[in-house]
Short mmCIF file of C-alpha atoms and ligand atoms in Angstrom, two decimals:
data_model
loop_
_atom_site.label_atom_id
_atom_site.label_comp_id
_atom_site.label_asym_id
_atom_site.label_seq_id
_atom_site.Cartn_x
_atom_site.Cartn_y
_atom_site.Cartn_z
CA UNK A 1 29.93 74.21 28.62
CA UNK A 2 28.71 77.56 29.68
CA UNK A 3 24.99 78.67 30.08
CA UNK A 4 25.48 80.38 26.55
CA UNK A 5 27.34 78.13 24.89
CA UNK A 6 24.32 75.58 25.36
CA UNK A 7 21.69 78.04 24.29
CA UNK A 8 23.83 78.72 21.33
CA UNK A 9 23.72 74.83 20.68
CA UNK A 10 20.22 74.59 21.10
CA UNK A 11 19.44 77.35 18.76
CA UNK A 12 21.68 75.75 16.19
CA UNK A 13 19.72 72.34 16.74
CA UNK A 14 16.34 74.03 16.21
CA UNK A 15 17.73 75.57 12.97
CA UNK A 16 18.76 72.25 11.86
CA UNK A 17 15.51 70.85 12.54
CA UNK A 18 13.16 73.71 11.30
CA UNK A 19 14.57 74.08 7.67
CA UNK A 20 12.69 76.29 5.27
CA UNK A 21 10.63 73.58 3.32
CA UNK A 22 12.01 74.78 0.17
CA UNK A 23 15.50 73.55 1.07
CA UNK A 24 14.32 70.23 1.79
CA UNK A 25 14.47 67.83 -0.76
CA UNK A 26 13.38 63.97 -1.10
CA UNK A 27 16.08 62.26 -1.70
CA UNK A 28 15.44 58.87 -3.86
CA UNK A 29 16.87 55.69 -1.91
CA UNK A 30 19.10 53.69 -3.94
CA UNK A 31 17.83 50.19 -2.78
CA UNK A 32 20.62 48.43 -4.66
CA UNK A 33 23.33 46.10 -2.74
CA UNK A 34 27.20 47.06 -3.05
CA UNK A 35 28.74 44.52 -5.69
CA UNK A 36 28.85 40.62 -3.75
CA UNK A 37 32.30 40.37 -4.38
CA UNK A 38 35.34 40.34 -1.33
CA UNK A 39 39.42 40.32 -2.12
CA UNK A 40 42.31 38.91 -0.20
CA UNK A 41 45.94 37.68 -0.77
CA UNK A 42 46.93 34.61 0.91
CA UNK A 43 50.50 34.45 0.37
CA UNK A 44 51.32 35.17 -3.47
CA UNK A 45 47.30 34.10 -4.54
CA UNK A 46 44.56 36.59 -4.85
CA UNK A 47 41.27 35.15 -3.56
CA UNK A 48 38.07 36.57 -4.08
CA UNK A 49 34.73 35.92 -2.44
CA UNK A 50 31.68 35.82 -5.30
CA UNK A 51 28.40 36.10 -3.64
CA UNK A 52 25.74 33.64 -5.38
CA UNK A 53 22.63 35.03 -2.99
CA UNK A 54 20.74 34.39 0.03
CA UNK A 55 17.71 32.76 1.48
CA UNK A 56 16.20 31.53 4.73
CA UNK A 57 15.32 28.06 5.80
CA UNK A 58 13.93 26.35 8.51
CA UNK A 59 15.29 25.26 11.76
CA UNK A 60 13.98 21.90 11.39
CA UNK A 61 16.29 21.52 9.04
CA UNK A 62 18.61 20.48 11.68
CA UNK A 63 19.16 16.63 13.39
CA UNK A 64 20.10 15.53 16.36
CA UNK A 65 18.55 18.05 18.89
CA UNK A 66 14.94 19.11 19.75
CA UNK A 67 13.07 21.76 18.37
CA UNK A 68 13.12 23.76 21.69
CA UNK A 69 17.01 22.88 22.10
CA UNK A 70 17.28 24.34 18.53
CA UNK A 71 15.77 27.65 19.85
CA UNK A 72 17.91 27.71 22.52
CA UNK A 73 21.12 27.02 20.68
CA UNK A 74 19.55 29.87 18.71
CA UNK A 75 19.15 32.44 21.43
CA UNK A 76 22.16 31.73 22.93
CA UNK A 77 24.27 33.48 19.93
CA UNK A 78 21.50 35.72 17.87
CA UNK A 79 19.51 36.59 21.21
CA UNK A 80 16.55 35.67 19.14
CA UNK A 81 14.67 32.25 18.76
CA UNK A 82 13.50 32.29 14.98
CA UNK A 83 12.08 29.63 13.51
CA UNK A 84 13.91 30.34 10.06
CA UNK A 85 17.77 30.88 9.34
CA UNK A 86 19.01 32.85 6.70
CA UNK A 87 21.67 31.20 4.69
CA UNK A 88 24.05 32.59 1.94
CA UNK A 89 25.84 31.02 -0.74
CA UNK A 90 29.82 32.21 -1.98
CA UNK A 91 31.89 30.87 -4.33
CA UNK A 92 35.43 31.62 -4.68
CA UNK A 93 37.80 32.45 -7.38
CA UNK A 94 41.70 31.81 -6.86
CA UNK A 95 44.02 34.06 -8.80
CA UNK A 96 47.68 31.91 -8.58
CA UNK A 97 49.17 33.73 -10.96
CA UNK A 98 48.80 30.80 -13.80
CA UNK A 99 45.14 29.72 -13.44
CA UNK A 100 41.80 31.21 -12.67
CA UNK A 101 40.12 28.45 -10.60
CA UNK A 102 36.46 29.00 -9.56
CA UNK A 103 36.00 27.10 -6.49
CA UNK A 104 32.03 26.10 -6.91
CA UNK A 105 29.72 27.56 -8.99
CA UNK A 106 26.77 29.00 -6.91
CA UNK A 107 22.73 27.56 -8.12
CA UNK A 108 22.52 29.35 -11.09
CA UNK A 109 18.85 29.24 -12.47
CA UNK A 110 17.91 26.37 -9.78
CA UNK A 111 17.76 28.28 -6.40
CA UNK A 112 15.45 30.84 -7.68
CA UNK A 113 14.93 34.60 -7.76
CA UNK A 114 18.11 35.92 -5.74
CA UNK A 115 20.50 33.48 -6.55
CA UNK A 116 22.99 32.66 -9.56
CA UNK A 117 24.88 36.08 -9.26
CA UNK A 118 28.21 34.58 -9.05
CA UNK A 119 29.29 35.19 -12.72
CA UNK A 120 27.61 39.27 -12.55
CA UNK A 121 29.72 39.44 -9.11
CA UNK A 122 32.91 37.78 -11.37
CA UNK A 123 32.51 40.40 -13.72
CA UNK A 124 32.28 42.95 -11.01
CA UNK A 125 35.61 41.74 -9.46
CA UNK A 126 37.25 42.21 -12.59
CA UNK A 127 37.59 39.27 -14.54
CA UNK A 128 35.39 37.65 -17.33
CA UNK A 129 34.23 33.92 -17.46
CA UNK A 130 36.23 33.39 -20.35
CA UNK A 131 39.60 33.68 -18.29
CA UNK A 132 38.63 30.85 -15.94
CA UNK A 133 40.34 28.08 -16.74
CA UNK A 134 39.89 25.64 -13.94
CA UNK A 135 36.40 25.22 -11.65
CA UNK A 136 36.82 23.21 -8.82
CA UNK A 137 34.03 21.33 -7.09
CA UNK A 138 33.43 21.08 -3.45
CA UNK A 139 30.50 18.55 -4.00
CA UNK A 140 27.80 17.70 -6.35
CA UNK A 141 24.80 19.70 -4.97
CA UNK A 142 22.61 22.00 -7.13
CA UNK A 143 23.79 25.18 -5.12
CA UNK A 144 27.20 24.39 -6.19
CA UNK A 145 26.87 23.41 -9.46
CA UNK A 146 24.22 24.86 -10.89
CA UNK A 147 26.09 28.20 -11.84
CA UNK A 148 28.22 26.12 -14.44
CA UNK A 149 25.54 26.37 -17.39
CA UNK A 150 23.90 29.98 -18.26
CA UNK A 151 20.04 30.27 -18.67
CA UNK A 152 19.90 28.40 -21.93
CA UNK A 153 22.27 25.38 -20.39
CA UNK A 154 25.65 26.28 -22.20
CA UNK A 155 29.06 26.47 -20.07
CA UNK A 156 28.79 29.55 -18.23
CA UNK A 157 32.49 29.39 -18.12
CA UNK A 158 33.98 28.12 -21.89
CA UNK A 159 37.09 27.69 -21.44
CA UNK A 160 37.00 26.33 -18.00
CA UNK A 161 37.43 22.13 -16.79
CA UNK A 162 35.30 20.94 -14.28
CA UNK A 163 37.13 18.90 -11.46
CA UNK A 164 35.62 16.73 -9.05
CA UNK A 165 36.24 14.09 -6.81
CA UNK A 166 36.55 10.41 -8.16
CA UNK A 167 33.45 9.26 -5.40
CA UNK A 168 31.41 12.45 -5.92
CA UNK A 169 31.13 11.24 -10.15
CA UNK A 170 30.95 7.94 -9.44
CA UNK A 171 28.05 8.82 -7.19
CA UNK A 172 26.17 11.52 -8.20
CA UNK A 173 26.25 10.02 -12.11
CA UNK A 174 25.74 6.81 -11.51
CA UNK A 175 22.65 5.51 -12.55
CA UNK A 176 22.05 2.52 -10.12
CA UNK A 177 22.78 4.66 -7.47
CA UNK A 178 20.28 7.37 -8.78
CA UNK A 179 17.76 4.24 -8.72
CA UNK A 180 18.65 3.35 -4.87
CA UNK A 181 18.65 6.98 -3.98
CA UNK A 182 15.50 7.98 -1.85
CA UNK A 183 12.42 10.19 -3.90
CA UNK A 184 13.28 12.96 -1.81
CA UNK A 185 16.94 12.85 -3.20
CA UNK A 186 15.95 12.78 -6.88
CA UNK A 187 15.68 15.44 -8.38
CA UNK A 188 19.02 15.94 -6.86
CA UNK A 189 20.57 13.07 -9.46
CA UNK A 190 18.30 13.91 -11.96
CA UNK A 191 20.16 18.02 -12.14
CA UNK A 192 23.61 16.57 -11.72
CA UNK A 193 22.86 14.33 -14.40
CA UNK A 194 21.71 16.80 -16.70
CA UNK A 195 24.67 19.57 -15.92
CA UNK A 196 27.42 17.51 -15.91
CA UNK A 197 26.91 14.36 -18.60
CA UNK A 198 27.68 17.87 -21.03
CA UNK A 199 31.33 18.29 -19.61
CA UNK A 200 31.93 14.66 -19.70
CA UNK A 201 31.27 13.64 -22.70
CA UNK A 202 32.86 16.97 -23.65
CA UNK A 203 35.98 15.56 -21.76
CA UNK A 204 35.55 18.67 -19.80
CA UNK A 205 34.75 16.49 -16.54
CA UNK A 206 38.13 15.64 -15.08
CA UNK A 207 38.54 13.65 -11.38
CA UNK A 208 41.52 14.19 -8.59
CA UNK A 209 42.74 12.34 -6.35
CA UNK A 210 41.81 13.62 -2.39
CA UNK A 211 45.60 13.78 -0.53
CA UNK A 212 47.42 14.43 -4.09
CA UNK A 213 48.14 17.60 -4.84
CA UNK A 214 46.15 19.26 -7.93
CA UNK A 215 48.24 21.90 -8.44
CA UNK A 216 51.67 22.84 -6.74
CA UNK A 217 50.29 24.66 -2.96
CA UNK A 218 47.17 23.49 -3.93
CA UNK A 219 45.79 20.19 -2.52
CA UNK A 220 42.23 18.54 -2.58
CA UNK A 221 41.11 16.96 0.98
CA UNK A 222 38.73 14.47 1.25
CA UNK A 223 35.88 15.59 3.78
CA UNK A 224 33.03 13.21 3.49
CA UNK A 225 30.08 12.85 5.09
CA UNK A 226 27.48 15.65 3.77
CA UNK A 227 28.21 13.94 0.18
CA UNK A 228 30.09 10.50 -0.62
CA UNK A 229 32.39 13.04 -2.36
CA UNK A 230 32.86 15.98 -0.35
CA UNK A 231 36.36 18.01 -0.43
CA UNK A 232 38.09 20.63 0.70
CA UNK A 233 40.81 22.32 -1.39
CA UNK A 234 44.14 23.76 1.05
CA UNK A 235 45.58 26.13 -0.75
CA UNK A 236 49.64 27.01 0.79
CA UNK A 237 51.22 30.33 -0.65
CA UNK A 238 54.26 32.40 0.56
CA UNK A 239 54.02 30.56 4.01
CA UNK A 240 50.26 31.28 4.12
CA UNK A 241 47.53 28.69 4.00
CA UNK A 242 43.36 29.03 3.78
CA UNK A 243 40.82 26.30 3.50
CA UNK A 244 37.70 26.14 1.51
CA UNK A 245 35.84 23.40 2.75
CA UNK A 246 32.50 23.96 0.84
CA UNK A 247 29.74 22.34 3.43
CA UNK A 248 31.52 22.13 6.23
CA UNK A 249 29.37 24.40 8.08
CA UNK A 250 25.65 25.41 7.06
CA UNK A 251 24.76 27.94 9.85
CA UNK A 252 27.25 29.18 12.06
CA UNK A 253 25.19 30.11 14.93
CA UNK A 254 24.29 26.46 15.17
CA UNK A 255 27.65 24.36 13.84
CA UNK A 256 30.37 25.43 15.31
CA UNK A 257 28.96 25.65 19.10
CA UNK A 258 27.45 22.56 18.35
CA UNK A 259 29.20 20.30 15.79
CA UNK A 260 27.08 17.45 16.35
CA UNK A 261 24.23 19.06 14.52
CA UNK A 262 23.54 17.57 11.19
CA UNK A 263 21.93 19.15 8.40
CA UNK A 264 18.39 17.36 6.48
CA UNK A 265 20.93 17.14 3.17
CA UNK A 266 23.82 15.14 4.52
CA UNK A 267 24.15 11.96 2.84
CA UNK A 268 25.38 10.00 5.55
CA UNK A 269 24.75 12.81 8.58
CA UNK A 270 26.96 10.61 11.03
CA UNK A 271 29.88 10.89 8.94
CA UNK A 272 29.38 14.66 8.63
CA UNK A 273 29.22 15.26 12.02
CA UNK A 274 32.29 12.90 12.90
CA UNK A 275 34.03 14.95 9.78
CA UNK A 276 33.23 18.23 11.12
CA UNK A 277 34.20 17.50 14.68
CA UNK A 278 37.64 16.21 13.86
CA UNK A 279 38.16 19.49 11.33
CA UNK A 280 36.99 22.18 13.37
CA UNK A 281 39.34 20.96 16.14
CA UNK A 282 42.49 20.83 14.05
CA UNK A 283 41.38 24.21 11.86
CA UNK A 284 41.03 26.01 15.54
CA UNK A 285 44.97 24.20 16.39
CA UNK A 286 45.84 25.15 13.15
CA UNK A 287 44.56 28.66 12.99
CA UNK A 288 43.90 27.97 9.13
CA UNK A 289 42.14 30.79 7.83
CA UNK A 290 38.78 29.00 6.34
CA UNK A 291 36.36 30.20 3.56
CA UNK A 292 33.30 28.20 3.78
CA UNK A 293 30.51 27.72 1.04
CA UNK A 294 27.46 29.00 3.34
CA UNK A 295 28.93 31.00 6.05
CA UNK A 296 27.95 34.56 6.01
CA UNK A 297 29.27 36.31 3.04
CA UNK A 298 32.18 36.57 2.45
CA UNK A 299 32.46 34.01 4.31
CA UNK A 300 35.98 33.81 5.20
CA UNK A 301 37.44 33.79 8.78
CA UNK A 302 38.76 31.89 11.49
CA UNK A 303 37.45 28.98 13.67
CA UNK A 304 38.15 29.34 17.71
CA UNK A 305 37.98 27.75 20.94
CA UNK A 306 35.08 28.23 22.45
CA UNK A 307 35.46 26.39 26.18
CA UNK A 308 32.36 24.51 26.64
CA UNK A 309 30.41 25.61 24.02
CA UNK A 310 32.53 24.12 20.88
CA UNK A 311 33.70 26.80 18.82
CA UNK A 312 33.00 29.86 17.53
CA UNK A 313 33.56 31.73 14.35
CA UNK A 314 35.70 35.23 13.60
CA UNK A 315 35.34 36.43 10.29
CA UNK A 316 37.84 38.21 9.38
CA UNK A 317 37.04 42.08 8.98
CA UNK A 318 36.87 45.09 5.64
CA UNK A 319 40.69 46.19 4.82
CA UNK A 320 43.26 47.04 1.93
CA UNK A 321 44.40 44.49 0.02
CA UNK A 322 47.67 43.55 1.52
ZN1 ZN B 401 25.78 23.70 -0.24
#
């Protein structure tokens, strides 16, 4: 750049800089989100990500390490040591071509302000509540299943059956378990109790069998540990596969470096861990592309190798629907 070239520069910086104040106007901020919703195909099914909201919780959430390790673990991936963790919460709705199947349901009115947008984000994506027909359930917990009933407790979805594992009923509606069940877990009974007895007795309640397929490409996988219950759903199109395996993972910076961690809410935290170990390995072997209940929205990516540090996640990145 020649001597003049850079004044010339410089005078068109100042110029930029010094406007007349009559050309310079406030401009509001918008301060709204884009729409929570996020679309893929997998094979000949449409998939799309429904963003329920977000929240933080605390790091002491997490067993089998020390708070300090925690930190650590932490630092090691966010280069920051917070004492809080911000967790989201997706659902997922499958296009097959013949059903509409909401995978989970988001909290509804339970979690509080900034949660239950999953049906808004439904409509945003395109589709009503009406046209679901099927709503499948990962597990039993009120961030899943609280989205099924609106504000004044009717089916958020009409026309839709609820399917759930044959453990995760027995357990979670069970009244003698309820009574063996510690305080702390509840209130926990006490909402599945009062959202689902509706769809049962409704004979809108119906259970699958883990291993069987569901639907043709579409098979239930039993995943238990963080609830008696807990299932993934593979889903095989066109050669394609993806796995939405609900609780899997709670935080990523934590899990997937360190799959022994269990989370406060895991019903039998041993078997959670174990579950988790053996299922990141084979999803990493696999390369299944994964779309997990509290991973960042949307969500969806891949789990990878991650030499001795566990694994890692990828999400998978904006594009075209393809
Ligand atoms: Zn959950």
């Amino acid at each position: 750049m020649t001597i003049k070239a850079v004044t010339r520069a410089a005078i068109l910086l100042c110029a930029a800089v010094v406007m007349p104040a009559a050309l310079a106007v406030a401009t509001p901020q918008i301060k709204t989100q884009s729409p929570g919703y996020y679309r893929i195909m997998v094979g000949n099914a449409e998939i799309t990500a429904l963003y329920d909201g977000s929240s933080t919780f605390p790091l002491t959430l997490f067993k089998n390490a020390t708070p300090d390790q925690l930190q650590r673990y932490v630092k090691d991936v966010d280069g920051d040591a917070p004492k809080v963790v911000n967790g989201s919460v997706n659902s997922f709705l499958v296009n097959t071509g013949e059903h509409l199947i909401l995978i989970d349901t988001g909290g509804g009115k339970l979690l509080g302000p900034g949660f239950g947008q999953v049906t808004a984000n439904l409509r945003a994506s395109g589709y009503a509540p009406e046209q679901v027909d099927m709503i499948l359930l990962t597990h039993m917990h009120g961030d899943h299943i609280g989205g099924l009933v609106t504000a004044d407790g009717q089916p958020a979805y009409p026309n839709a059956t609820v399917w759930a594992a044959k453990p995760e009923v027995d357990y979670w509606l069970s009244a003698s378990q309820a009574a063996k069940a510690p305080q702390a877990q509840q209130t926990g009974f006490q909402r599945a109790r009062d959202i689902l007895t509706p769809f049962k007795d409704a004979g809108k309640l119906k259970t699958f069998t883990a291993g069987k397929d569901l639907l043709p490409g579409l098979q239930p996988i039993a995943l238990a540990g963080h609830t008696p219950g807990h299932t993934g759903f593979v889903l095989e199109q066109g050669g394609q596969r993806i796995l939405f395996w609900g609780d899997i993972v709670h935080y990523s910076a934590l899990q997937f470096a360190h799959p022994q961690l269990a989370v406060g809410f895991d019903a039998d935290g041993a078997q959670a861990v174990k579950t988790r170990a053996g299922l990141l390995k084979l999803m990493a072997h696999q390369r299944t592309l994964i779309a997990g209940a509290h991973i960042t929205f949307p969500g969806i990516g891949y789990v990878v190798e991650n030499g001795q540090q566990g694994y890692r996640w990828t999400p998978i990145g904006y594009g075209e629907i393809r």
